[in-house]
């Protein structure tokens, strides 16, 4: 590994999501969210969305990893590792159980004060994500999720509560986790657009059949999220001018499968729609030429109002964040198999790359490539808000887990970040997903473990929730305490 260094003020953070780790789904007045209605996947990696909670199924997010009761212990582990920041989501349903209450739930507010106070003990900076898999079930049923403009104001009421309540303590906010997922049909559920019948979810195998109206709804939801994100930025800066607003994009890094110019064009287009469609809006506050063309070509009515334009222009972001796990390829030849799972995306396998057990291809160079693409387009600071590797693990006879692949994965991505900085890019920090094992977003599995800390909890709901350090724990501690210099594994 080379002698490149990370800057002294580089931010090392841990990333988690309340809907995936909290559990306590009905405790202290919390309302139901859309994830509370999703079962753990079956042997085909398929989750089921049920409107009624069915006692024959296990709903993993009801328990999460029990962070709600163990946040002190878990933040303690993060601090011991050497993380200087934690990115977490404040759950809408903990503060406004249905999304429509007049006043916030005081027990919900207290919980987040407790978390922030715990972070302060260790001098860790809180970074808050305001929407991460926690759309209130009630609003999904009543309004059809984000496709209804009235949801914008309801969300802003929640945001205002948070920003006002934690004024002085929290200086970085992000509106929506991976807002670009709505560019694909799979994103509808996350946008709270839920059919009135039970259905299956499998992000690799089930491509939702969309009618024109479904597509309209999905792009209306995306537009409404753009407006909400912009209004949040404007409002937060009015409440506290020191606040910085980030935008979070699921970093899709797509290469052409071959040098055939048609494949190169296909790759360019595949990056335009999920990545730059939203990137251009978040940074420049407008739909780019290809975004407009995409809407026109697909006859999409996204419900944009003339007065939105000014708001979108004013509420742009200060820093760009990506959740980056893997890359994929694309071919212009439709007969080439789409056999490569990426995070909420399907592509074609790259013959030069290895993959995780879940088929996500490991590609640290892709991180460097993507950061260069982003910085070249936008020139604003970048933060890696999620990166990590999920693996099926179990405790060995020494009550630990041997996870050398995790060390290798992280070391390569840290090395890539040094190159990113050496390329001249303003990279602010790196947040690892996720320091403590938690429930997978895509499959609902606990078996897909990302942590440095093993949680004794399993896909049938069994286990004590006790925590055990994996072998990577001490290694990561050494990495963080050397500011990423000692990457030997
Ligand atoms: C990101 C989500 C996270 C997290 C991660 C890993 O897209 O923001 O919530 O879950 O992906 O994905 P998974 O849990 O499906 O392995």
Short mmCIF file of C-alpha atoms and ligand atoms in Angstrom, two decimals:
data_model
loop_
_atom_site.label_atom_id
_atom_site.label_comp_id
_atom_site.label_asym_id
_atom_site.label_seq_id
_atom_site.Cartn_x
_atom_site.Cartn_y
_atom_site.Cartn_z
CA UNK A 1 0.00 0.00 0.00
CA UNK A 2 1.29 3.46 -0.87
CA UNK A 3 2.36 6.29 1.41
CA UNK A 4 -0.63 8.50 0.65
CA UNK A 5 -2.25 9.96 3.77
CA UNK A 6 -5.66 11.14 4.84
CA UNK A 7 -5.96 14.66 6.28
CA UNK A 8 -5.87 15.04 10.06
CA UNK A 9 -9.41 16.41 10.16
CA UNK A 10 -10.82 13.49 8.15
CA UNK A 11 -14.14 12.41 9.71
CA UNK A 12 -14.44 8.74 10.66
CA UNK A 13 -18.04 7.83 11.27
CA UNK A 14 -20.39 4.96 11.95
CA UNK A 15 -23.63 4.72 10.02
CA UNK A 16 -26.88 3.17 11.23
CA UNK A 17 -30.62 3.44 10.52
CA UNK A 18 -33.28 3.50 13.23
CA UNK A 19 -35.75 1.39 11.27
CA UNK A 20 -33.15 -1.37 10.93
CA UNK A 21 -31.63 -1.32 14.40
CA UNK A 22 -34.01 0.20 16.95
CA UNK A 23 -36.61 -2.53 17.36
CA UNK A 24 -39.10 -1.42 20.05
CA UNK A 25 -41.54 -0.95 17.21
CA UNK A 26 -44.51 -0.21 19.47
CA UNK A 27 -42.69 1.21 22.45
CA UNK A 28 -43.11 4.66 23.98
CA UNK A 29 -45.76 5.67 21.49
CA UNK A 30 -43.98 4.86 18.23
CA UNK A 31 -46.30 4.47 15.23
CA UNK A 32 -46.04 1.86 12.50
CA UNK A 33 -43.89 2.47 9.47
CA UNK A 34 -43.78 0.66 6.15
CA UNK A 35 -40.84 -1.50 7.20
CA UNK A 36 -42.81 -2.78 10.18
CA UNK A 37 -45.03 -4.57 7.66
CA UNK A 38 -42.26 -6.49 5.93
CA UNK A 39 -41.35 -10.06 6.83
CA UNK A 40 -37.90 -11.56 6.85
CA UNK A 41 -37.13 -13.04 3.43
CA UNK A 42 -37.81 -16.68 2.59
CA UNK A 43 -35.29 -19.07 1.02
CA UNK A 44 -35.73 -17.23 -2.30
CA UNK A 45 -34.65 -13.96 -0.66
CA UNK A 46 -38.21 -12.70 -1.02
CA UNK A 47 -39.83 -10.53 1.66
CA UNK A 48 -43.58 -10.25 2.02
CA UNK A 49 -45.41 -7.02 2.69
CA UNK A 50 -48.54 -7.73 4.73
CA UNK A 51 -51.10 -5.15 5.76
CA UNK A 52 -52.13 -7.16 8.81
CA UNK A 53 -49.33 -8.36 11.05
CA UNK A 54 -49.49 -12.13 10.63
CA UNK A 55 -48.33 -14.16 13.66
CA UNK A 56 -47.08 -16.91 11.32
CA UNK A 57 -44.38 -14.60 9.93
CA UNK A 58 -41.36 -12.95 11.53
CA UNK A 59 -41.07 -9.19 11.07
CA UNK A 60 -37.40 -8.52 11.82
CA UNK A 61 -37.62 -4.76 12.13
CA UNK A 62 -39.91 -5.13 15.14
CA UNK A 63 -36.83 -6.22 17.09
CA UNK A 64 -33.97 -4.75 15.02
CA UNK A 65 -30.80 -5.32 17.01
CA UNK A 66 -32.45 -3.78 20.07
CA UNK A 67 -30.49 -0.53 19.75
CA UNK A 68 -33.41 1.27 21.42
CA UNK A 69 -32.51 -0.42 24.71
CA UNK A 70 -28.78 -0.83 24.08
CA UNK A 71 -27.73 2.46 22.50
CA UNK A 72 -25.36 3.22 25.37
CA UNK A 73 -23.49 -0.04 24.94
CA UNK A 74 -23.40 0.31 21.15
CA UNK A 75 -22.24 3.92 21.11
CA UNK A 76 -19.60 2.81 23.61
CA UNK A 77 -18.32 0.26 21.08
CA UNK A 78 -18.28 2.88 18.33
CA UNK A 79 -16.32 5.26 20.54
CA UNK A 80 -13.88 2.53 21.54
CA UNK A 81 -13.30 1.76 17.87
CA UNK A 82 -12.35 5.39 17.38
CA UNK A 83 -15.31 6.72 15.39
CA UNK A 84 -15.69 10.48 15.73
CA UNK A 85 -19.21 10.71 14.42
CA UNK A 86 -22.42 8.73 14.12
CA UNK A 87 -24.95 9.09 11.35
CA UNK A 88 -28.36 7.91 12.43
CA UNK A 89 -31.94 8.48 11.44
CA UNK A 90 -34.51 10.19 13.59
CA UNK A 91 -37.67 8.21 13.00
CA UNK A 92 -40.70 10.17 11.91
CA UNK A 93 -42.91 7.54 13.56
CA UNK A 94 -41.26 8.01 16.96
CA UNK A 95 -42.06 11.73 16.94
CA UNK A 96 -45.31 11.72 14.95
CA UNK A 97 -46.72 8.17 15.12
CA UNK A 98 -49.17 8.61 12.23
CA UNK A 99 -47.45 11.63 10.69
CA UNK A 100 -50.52 13.79 11.35
CA UNK A 101 -50.40 14.60 15.08
CA UNK A 102 -50.31 18.25 16.06
CA UNK A 103 -47.54 17.86 18.62
CA UNK A 104 -44.52 15.57 18.79
CA UNK A 105 -44.34 12.61 21.14
CA UNK A 106 -42.21 13.74 24.13
CA UNK A 107 -40.87 10.22 24.72
CA UNK A 108 -39.59 10.13 21.16
CA UNK A 109 -37.82 13.46 21.62
CA UNK A 110 -36.31 12.28 24.88
CA UNK A 111 -34.89 9.19 23.20
CA UNK A 112 -33.01 11.28 20.65
CA UNK A 113 -31.80 13.68 23.34
CA UNK A 114 -30.45 10.64 25.16
CA UNK A 115 -28.62 9.45 22.06
CA UNK A 116 -27.12 12.88 21.40
CA UNK A 117 -26.04 13.20 25.03
CA UNK A 118 -24.38 9.80 24.83
CA UNK A 119 -22.51 10.88 21.68
CA UNK A 120 -21.41 14.07 23.43
CA UNK A 121 -19.83 12.00 26.19
CA UNK A 122 -17.39 10.67 23.61
CA UNK A 123 -17.09 13.86 21.60
CA UNK A 124 -18.78 12.22 18.63
CA UNK A 125 -20.62 14.40 16.14
CA UNK A 126 -24.26 13.48 15.44
CA UNK A 127 -25.27 13.55 11.78
CA UNK A 128 -29.00 13.16 11.22
CA UNK A 129 -30.81 11.52 8.33
CA UNK A 130 -34.45 12.56 8.36
CA UNK A 131 -35.95 9.91 6.10
CA UNK A 132 -34.59 6.40 6.04
CA UNK A 133 -37.07 3.53 5.47
CA UNK A 134 -39.42 4.95 8.08
CA UNK A 135 -42.39 6.30 6.15
CA UNK A 136 -45.49 6.25 8.40
CA UNK A 137 -47.84 3.42 7.38
CA UNK A 138 -50.82 5.66 8.07
CA UNK A 139 -49.67 8.24 5.50
CA UNK A 140 -48.97 5.50 2.98
CA UNK A 141 -52.55 4.31 3.25
CA UNK A 142 -54.21 7.70 3.47
CA UNK A 143 -52.26 9.66 0.87
CA UNK A 144 -50.52 7.12 -1.33
CA UNK A 145 -47.15 8.04 0.14
CA UNK A 146 -44.94 10.72 -1.29
CA UNK A 147 -46.99 10.87 -4.49
CA UNK A 148 -49.32 13.30 -2.68
CA UNK A 149 -48.03 16.86 -2.23
CA UNK A 150 -49.71 17.20 1.16
CA UNK A 151 -47.04 14.89 2.55
CA UNK A 152 -44.42 17.61 1.96
CA UNK A 153 -45.84 19.83 4.71
CA UNK A 154 -46.34 16.94 7.09
CA UNK A 155 -42.70 15.96 6.64
CA UNK A 156 -41.56 19.54 7.10
CA UNK A 157 -43.44 19.79 10.37
CA UNK A 158 -41.47 16.76 11.59
CA UNK A 159 -38.21 18.24 10.25
CA UNK A 160 -38.86 21.57 11.93
CA UNK A 161 -39.41 19.82 15.24
CA UNK A 162 -36.09 18.01 14.92
CA UNK A 163 -34.01 20.95 13.73
CA UNK A 164 -35.46 23.24 16.41
CA UNK A 165 -35.23 20.70 19.21
CA UNK A 166 -31.58 19.84 18.54
CA UNK A 167 -30.42 23.31 17.61
CA UNK A 168 -26.81 23.79 18.66
CA UNK A 169 -26.21 20.05 18.99
CA UNK A 170 -26.58 18.98 15.37
CA UNK A 171 -24.93 20.80 12.49
CA UNK A 172 -25.35 18.33 9.64
CA UNK A 173 -28.64 17.09 8.24
CA UNK A 174 -29.59 15.02 5.25
CA UNK A 175 -33.19 14.86 4.06
CA UNK A 176 -33.55 11.54 2.28
CA UNK A 177 -31.47 8.41 2.28
CA UNK A 178 -30.69 7.35 -1.31
CA UNK A 179 -33.28 9.61 -2.90
CA UNK A 180 -32.36 8.20 -6.33
CA UNK A 181 -33.88 4.79 -5.54
CA UNK A 182 -37.19 6.34 -6.62
CA UNK A 183 -35.84 6.52 -10.16
CA UNK A 184 -36.50 2.78 -10.36
CA UNK A 185 -39.79 0.88 -9.91
CA UNK A 186 -38.39 -0.84 -6.80
CA UNK A 187 -38.31 2.57 -5.14
CA UNK A 188 -42.09 2.96 -5.02
CA UNK A 189 -42.47 1.03 -1.79
CA UNK A 190 -39.79 3.13 -0.11
CA UNK A 191 -41.70 6.20 -1.26
CA UNK A 192 -44.74 4.93 0.61
CA UNK A 193 -46.65 3.94 -2.54
CA UNK A 194 -48.14 0.69 -1.34
CA UNK A 195 -50.81 -1.40 -3.11
CA UNK A 196 -53.85 -2.22 -0.98
CA UNK A 197 -53.10 -5.96 -1.16
CA UNK A 198 -50.21 -7.98 0.28
CA UNK A 199 -47.29 -8.47 -2.08
CA UNK A 200 -43.79 -9.91 -2.45
CA UNK A 201 -40.56 -7.92 -2.60
CA UNK A 202 -37.39 -9.28 -4.09
CA UNK A 203 -35.08 -6.64 -5.40
CA UNK A 204 -33.26 -9.01 -7.73
CA UNK A 205 -36.03 -11.20 -9.08
CA UNK A 206 -39.25 -9.25 -8.99
CA UNK A 207 -39.37 -6.32 -11.36
CA UNK A 208 -42.61 -4.51 -10.50
CA UNK A 209 -44.91 -4.16 -13.49
CA UNK A 210 -45.72 -0.49 -13.73
CA UNK A 211 -48.64 1.17 -15.45
CA UNK A 212 -48.35 4.73 -16.73
CA UNK A 213 -50.16 5.91 -13.62
CA UNK A 214 -47.75 4.00 -11.36
CA UNK A 215 -44.85 5.64 -13.10
CA UNK A 216 -46.46 9.05 -12.76
CA UNK A 217 -46.94 8.43 -9.05
CA UNK A 218 -43.34 7.36 -8.59
CA UNK A 219 -41.94 10.45 -10.30
CA UNK A 220 -44.44 12.65 -8.46
CA UNK A 221 -43.12 11.14 -5.25
CA UNK A 222 -39.57 11.89 -6.34
CA UNK A 223 -40.46 15.45 -7.29
CA UNK A 224 -42.22 15.96 -3.97
CA UNK A 225 -39.14 14.66 -2.16
CA UNK A 226 -37.00 17.13 -4.14
CA UNK A 227 -39.27 19.98 -3.05
CA UNK A 228 -39.31 18.72 0.56
CA UNK A 229 -35.50 18.42 0.60
CA UNK A 230 -35.14 21.96 -0.76
CA UNK A 231 -37.64 23.38 1.74
CA UNK A 232 -35.85 21.55 4.53
CA UNK A 233 -32.54 23.13 3.49
CA UNK A 234 -34.07 26.62 3.40
CA UNK A 235 -35.83 26.16 6.74
CA UNK A 236 -32.85 24.58 8.54
CA UNK A 237 -30.53 27.43 7.51
CA UNK A 238 -33.09 29.94 8.76
CA UNK A 239 -33.28 28.19 12.12
CA UNK A 240 -29.50 27.84 12.42
CA UNK A 241 -27.22 29.38 9.78
CA UNK A 242 -24.40 27.06 10.86
CA UNK A 243 -26.27 23.99 9.64
CA UNK A 244 -24.91 22.22 6.57
CA UNK A 245 -27.22 20.17 4.39
CA UNK A 246 -26.17 17.04 2.57
CA UNK A 247 -27.84 15.07 -0.21
CA UNK A 248 -27.59 11.29 -0.19
CA UNK A 249 -27.35 9.30 -3.39
CA UNK A 250 -27.02 5.55 -3.70
CA UNK A 251 -23.73 5.52 -5.62
CA UNK A 252 -24.37 3.48 -8.72
CA UNK A 253 -21.13 2.89 -10.56
CA UNK A 254 -21.89 1.30 -13.92
CA UNK A 255 -19.23 0.34 -16.46
CA UNK A 256 -19.73 -0.67 -20.08
CA UNK A 257 -19.38 -4.46 -20.37
CA UNK A 258 -17.18 -4.08 -23.47
CA UNK A 259 -15.52 -1.20 -25.39
CA UNK A 260 -18.36 -1.40 -27.94
CA UNK A 261 -19.44 2.26 -28.19
CA UNK A 262 -23.04 1.12 -27.79
CA UNK A 263 -22.15 -0.37 -24.40
CA UNK A 264 -20.36 2.85 -23.46
CA UNK A 265 -23.49 4.82 -24.31
CA UNK A 266 -25.64 2.37 -22.36
CA UNK A 267 -23.40 2.85 -19.31
CA UNK A 268 -23.57 6.63 -19.66
CA UNK A 269 -27.35 6.48 -19.76
CA UNK A 270 -27.49 4.04 -16.85
CA UNK A 271 -25.60 6.57 -14.72
CA UNK A 272 -27.70 9.49 -15.92
CA UNK A 273 -30.98 8.23 -14.63
CA UNK A 274 -30.33 6.95 -11.13
CA UNK A 275 -27.27 9.10 -10.29
CA UNK A 276 -27.15 12.39 -12.17
CA UNK A 277 -30.92 12.82 -12.46
CA UNK A 278 -30.99 13.46 -8.73
CA UNK A 279 -27.44 14.76 -8.38
CA UNK A 280 -28.16 17.63 -10.78
CA UNK A 281 -31.33 18.47 -8.89
CA UNK A 282 -29.72 18.37 -5.45
CA UNK A 283 -26.70 20.43 -6.46
CA UNK A 284 -28.00 22.71 -9.21
CA UNK A 285 -31.65 22.83 -8.22
CA UNK A 286 -33.01 21.94 -11.65
CA UNK A 287 -33.92 19.06 -13.90
CA UNK A 288 -31.10 18.49 -16.34
CA UNK A 289 -31.72 18.21 -20.09
CA UNK A 290 -31.71 14.39 -20.01
CA UNK A 291 -34.02 14.30 -16.98
CA UNK A 292 -36.55 16.47 -18.83
CA UNK A 293 -36.17 14.30 -21.90
CA UNK A 294 -36.65 11.12 -19.86
CA UNK A 295 -39.87 12.49 -18.38
CA UNK A 296 -41.11 13.55 -21.82
CA UNK A 297 -40.20 10.31 -23.57
CA UNK A 298 -42.02 8.32 -20.93
CA UNK A 299 -45.02 10.67 -20.87
CA UNK A 300 -44.52 11.19 -17.16
CA UNK A 301 -46.57 13.79 -15.37
CA UNK A 302 -44.60 14.48 -12.19
CA UNK A 303 -46.98 17.11 -10.90
CA UNK A 304 -44.36 19.88 -10.78
CA UNK A 305 -45.83 23.34 -10.16
CA UNK A 306 -44.29 26.51 -11.63
CA UNK A 307 -43.58 27.89 -8.15
CA UNK A 308 -41.44 24.84 -7.30
CA UNK A 309 -38.62 26.02 -9.57
CA UNK A 310 -37.58 28.87 -7.28
CA UNK A 311 -37.64 26.69 -4.17
CA UNK A 312 -35.56 23.99 -5.83
CA UNK A 313 -32.99 26.57 -6.88
CA UNK A 314 -32.75 28.03 -3.40
CA UNK A 315 -32.64 24.81 -1.39
CA UNK A 316 -29.57 23.15 -2.86
CA UNK A 317 -27.13 21.10 -0.81
CA UNK A 318 -23.76 21.95 0.74
CA UNK A 319 -22.18 18.52 0.46
CA UNK A 320 -22.79 15.41 -1.60
CA UNK A 321 -22.93 12.02 0.08
CA UNK A 322 -22.88 8.57 -1.42
CA UNK A 323 -23.64 5.15 -0.07
CA UNK A 324 -21.20 3.00 -1.99
CA UNK A 325 -20.94 -0.79 -1.87
CA UNK A 326 -20.26 -2.19 -5.33
CA UNK A 327 -20.20 -1.63 -9.07
CA UNK A 328 -21.74 -3.38 -12.06
CA UNK A 329 -21.64 -3.55 -15.84
CA UNK A 330 -24.16 -2.93 -18.57
CA UNK A 331 -24.44 -4.22 -22.10
CA UNK A 332 -26.38 -2.80 -25.03
CA UNK A 333 -27.20 -6.38 -26.01
CA UNK A 334 -30.48 -7.35 -24.36
CA UNK A 335 -29.60 -11.03 -24.51
CA UNK A 336 -26.72 -10.55 -22.05
CA UNK A 337 -27.78 -11.79 -18.63
CA UNK A 338 -28.54 -9.29 -15.90
CA UNK A 339 -27.11 -11.55 -13.25
CA UNK A 340 -25.39 -9.20 -10.89
CA UNK A 341 -27.08 -7.90 -7.77
CA UNK A 342 -26.18 -4.42 -6.64
CA UNK A 343 -27.79 -2.46 -3.88
CA UNK A 344 -31.41 -2.05 -5.13
CA UNK A 345 -30.21 -2.40 -8.70
CA UNK A 346 -29.46 -5.22 -11.13
CA UNK A 347 -26.58 -5.18 -13.59
CA UNK A 348 -24.28 -7.58 -15.40
CA UNK A 349 -21.28 -9.30 -13.82
CA UNK A 350 -17.84 -7.85 -14.29
CA UNK A 351 -15.35 -10.63 -15.12
CA UNK A 352 -12.57 -8.75 -13.30
CA UNK A 353 -14.28 -8.52 -9.93
CA UNK A 354 -15.09 -10.82 -7.03
CA UNK A 355 -18.37 -10.57 -5.19
CA UNK A 356 -19.68 -10.82 -1.62
CA UNK A 357 -21.84 -13.79 -0.62
CA UNK A 358 -24.85 -11.71 -1.63
CA UNK A 359 -23.38 -11.19 -5.10
CA UNK A 360 -22.43 -7.51 -4.63
CA UNK A 361 -19.20 -7.04 -6.57
CA UNK A 362 -16.30 -5.63 -4.60
CA UNK A 363 -14.68 -2.69 -6.34
CA UNK A 364 -12.66 -0.12 -4.43
CA UNK A 365 -11.49 1.49 -7.69
CA UNK A 366 -15.17 2.12 -8.43
CA UNK A 367 -15.26 4.39 -5.41
CA UNK A 368 -12.41 6.45 -6.83
CA UNK A 369 -14.05 6.50 -10.26
CA UNK A 370 -17.38 7.62 -8.84
CA UNK A 371 -15.88 10.34 -6.63
CA UNK A 372 -14.07 11.74 -9.66
CA UNK A 373 -17.27 11.72 -11.70
CA UNK A 374 -19.16 13.49 -8.91
CA UNK A 375 -16.51 16.08 -8.14
CA UNK A 376 -15.94 16.79 -11.81
CA UNK A 377 -19.64 17.52 -12.27
CA UNK A 378 -20.38 19.36 -9.05
CA UNK A 379 -17.18 20.49 -7.32
CA UNK A 380 -18.67 20.36 -3.83
CA UNK A 381 -17.31 18.32 -0.89
CA UNK A 382 -18.13 14.62 -0.85
CA UNK A 383 -18.72 12.29 2.06
CA UNK A 384 -18.92 8.49 1.94
CA UNK A 385 -22.00 7.94 4.08
CA UNK A 386 -22.18 4.15 3.88
CA UNK A 387 -19.69 1.48 2.85
CA UNK A 388 -19.22 -2.02 4.18
CA UNK A 389 -19.51 -5.72 3.49
CA UNK A 390 -22.30 -8.05 4.56
CA UNK A 391 -21.46 -11.70 5.23
CA UNK A 392 -23.10 -14.77 6.76
CA UNK A 393 -21.31 -15.25 10.05
CA UNK A 394 -21.56 -17.18 13.25
CA UNK A 395 -19.75 -17.19 16.55
CA UNK A 396 -16.86 -19.63 16.80
CA UNK A 397 -15.73 -21.54 19.92
CA UNK A 398 -13.86 -18.42 21.11
CA UNK A 399 -17.05 -16.40 21.03
CA UNK A 400 -15.84 -14.28 18.17
CA UNK A 401 -16.05 -14.21 14.37
CA UNK A 402 -13.12 -14.54 12.03
CA UNK A 403 -13.77 -11.94 9.32
CA UNK A 404 -10.58 -11.30 7.29
CA UNK A 405 -12.65 -10.34 4.21
CA UNK A 406 -14.01 -7.34 6.12
CA UNK A 407 -10.49 -6.10 6.86
CA UNK A 408 -9.52 -6.53 3.23
CA UNK A 409 -12.66 -4.78 1.98
CA UNK A 410 -12.21 -1.80 4.26
CA UNK A 411 -8.44 -1.52 3.69
CA UNK A 412 -8.95 -1.38 -0.07
CA UNK A 413 -11.67 1.25 0.18
CA UNK A 414 -9.59 3.39 2.54
CA UNK A 415 -6.68 3.12 0.12
CA UNK A 416 -9.04 4.23 -2.66
CA UNK A 417 -10.07 7.24 -0.55
CA UNK A 418 -6.44 8.25 -0.18
CA UNK A 419 -6.18 8.18 -3.96
CA UNK A 420 -9.40 10.20 -4.22
CA UNK A 421 -7.85 12.88 -2.02
CA UNK A 422 -4.62 12.68 -3.96
CA UNK A 423 -6.68 13.24 -7.12
CA UNK A 424 -7.54 16.64 -5.66
CA UNK A 425 -11.05 15.91 -4.43
CA UNK A 426 -12.48 17.36 -1.23
CA UNK A 427 -13.49 14.18 0.57
CA UNK A 428 -14.73 15.01 4.05
CA UNK A 429 -15.12 11.63 5.66
CA UNK A 430 -16.02 7.99 5.65
CA UNK A 431 -18.91 6.35 7.51
CA UNK A 432 -18.85 2.59 7.91
CA UNK A 433 -22.11 0.67 7.48
CA UNK A 434 -22.75 -0.71 10.02
CA UNK A 435 -20.56 -1.10 13.11
CA UNK A 436 -22.99 -3.37 14.96
CA UNK A 437 -24.87 -6.17 13.10
CA UNK A 438 -28.39 -5.07 12.21
CA UNK A 439 -31.29 -6.07 9.96
CA UNK A 440 -30.64 -5.95 6.21
CA UNK A 441 -32.74 -3.42 4.31
CA UNK A 442 -33.14 -5.47 1.16
CA UNK A 443 -33.81 -8.93 2.55
CA UNK A 444 -34.66 -8.36 6.21
CA UNK A 445 -31.99 -10.86 7.17
CA UNK A 446 -30.00 -10.63 10.34
CA UNK A 447 -27.75 -13.23 8.77
CA UNK A 448 -26.33 -10.59 6.44
CA UNK A 449 -23.94 -9.12 8.97
CA UNK A 450 -21.86 -5.96 8.49
CA UNK A 451 -20.63 -5.25 12.00
CA UNK A 452 -17.41 -5.28 13.96
CA UNK A 453 -19.70 -6.44 16.75
CA UNK A 454 -21.72 -9.64 16.41
CA UNK A 455 -25.28 -9.57 17.72
CA UNK A 456 -26.71 -12.82 19.01
CA UNK A 457 -29.97 -12.60 17.09
CA UNK A 458 -31.22 -14.73 14.22
CA UNK A 459 -33.67 -14.80 11.36
CA UNK A 460 -36.32 -16.72 13.27
CA UNK A 461 -36.30 -14.06 15.98
CA UNK A 462 -34.29 -16.16 18.44
CA UNK A 463 -31.16 -15.09 20.35
CA UNK A 464 -30.20 -13.06 23.39
CA UNK A 465 -29.15 -9.84 21.57
CA UNK A 466 -25.86 -10.09 23.45
CA UNK A 467 -22.92 -8.40 21.70
CA UNK A 468 -19.54 -10.02 20.89
CA UNK A 469 -16.52 -8.35 19.30
CA UNK A 470 -15.45 -9.87 15.98
CA UNK A 471 -11.78 -10.17 15.03
CA UNK A 472 -12.09 -7.11 12.83
CA UNK A 473 -12.89 -5.01 15.92
CA UNK A 474 -9.30 -4.66 17.14
CA UNK A 475 -8.07 -4.28 13.57
CA UNK A 476 -10.49 -1.42 12.84
CA UNK A 477 -9.51 0.22 16.11
CA UNK A 478 -5.89 0.21 14.96
CA UNK A 479 -6.92 1.63 11.57
CA UNK A 480 -8.97 4.44 13.08
CA UNK A 481 -6.42 5.31 15.74
CA UNK A 482 -3.75 5.62 13.03
CA UNK A 483 -6.05 7.84 10.90
CA UNK A 484 -6.16 5.14 8.25
CA UNK A 485 -2.38 4.75 8.00
CA UNK A 486 -1.98 1.26 9.41
CA UNK A 487 -3.99 -0.88 7.00
CA UNK A 488 -2.03 -4.12 7.38
CA UNK A 489 -4.30 -7.14 7.74
C1 LIG B 1 -28.21 0.98 1.81
C2 LIG B 1 -29.19 1.42 2.84
C3 LIG B 1 -28.96 0.85 4.19
C4 LIG B 1 -28.35 -0.53 4.22
C5 LIG B 1 -27.37 -0.81 3.11
C6 LIG B 1 -26.99 -2.27 2.92
O1 LIG B 1 -28.80 1.12 0.60
O2 LIG B 1 -29.15 2.81 2.97
O3 LIG B 1 -30.14 0.99 4.88
O4 LIG B 1 -29.24 -1.49 4.47
O5 LIG B 1 -27.83 -0.35 1.88
O6 LIG B 1 -28.01 -2.96 2.27
P1 LIG B 1 -28.58 -4.33 2.80
O7 LIG B 1 -29.01 -4.08 4.19
O8 LIG B 1 -29.68 -4.66 1.90
O9 LIG B 1 -27.45 -5.28 2.73
#
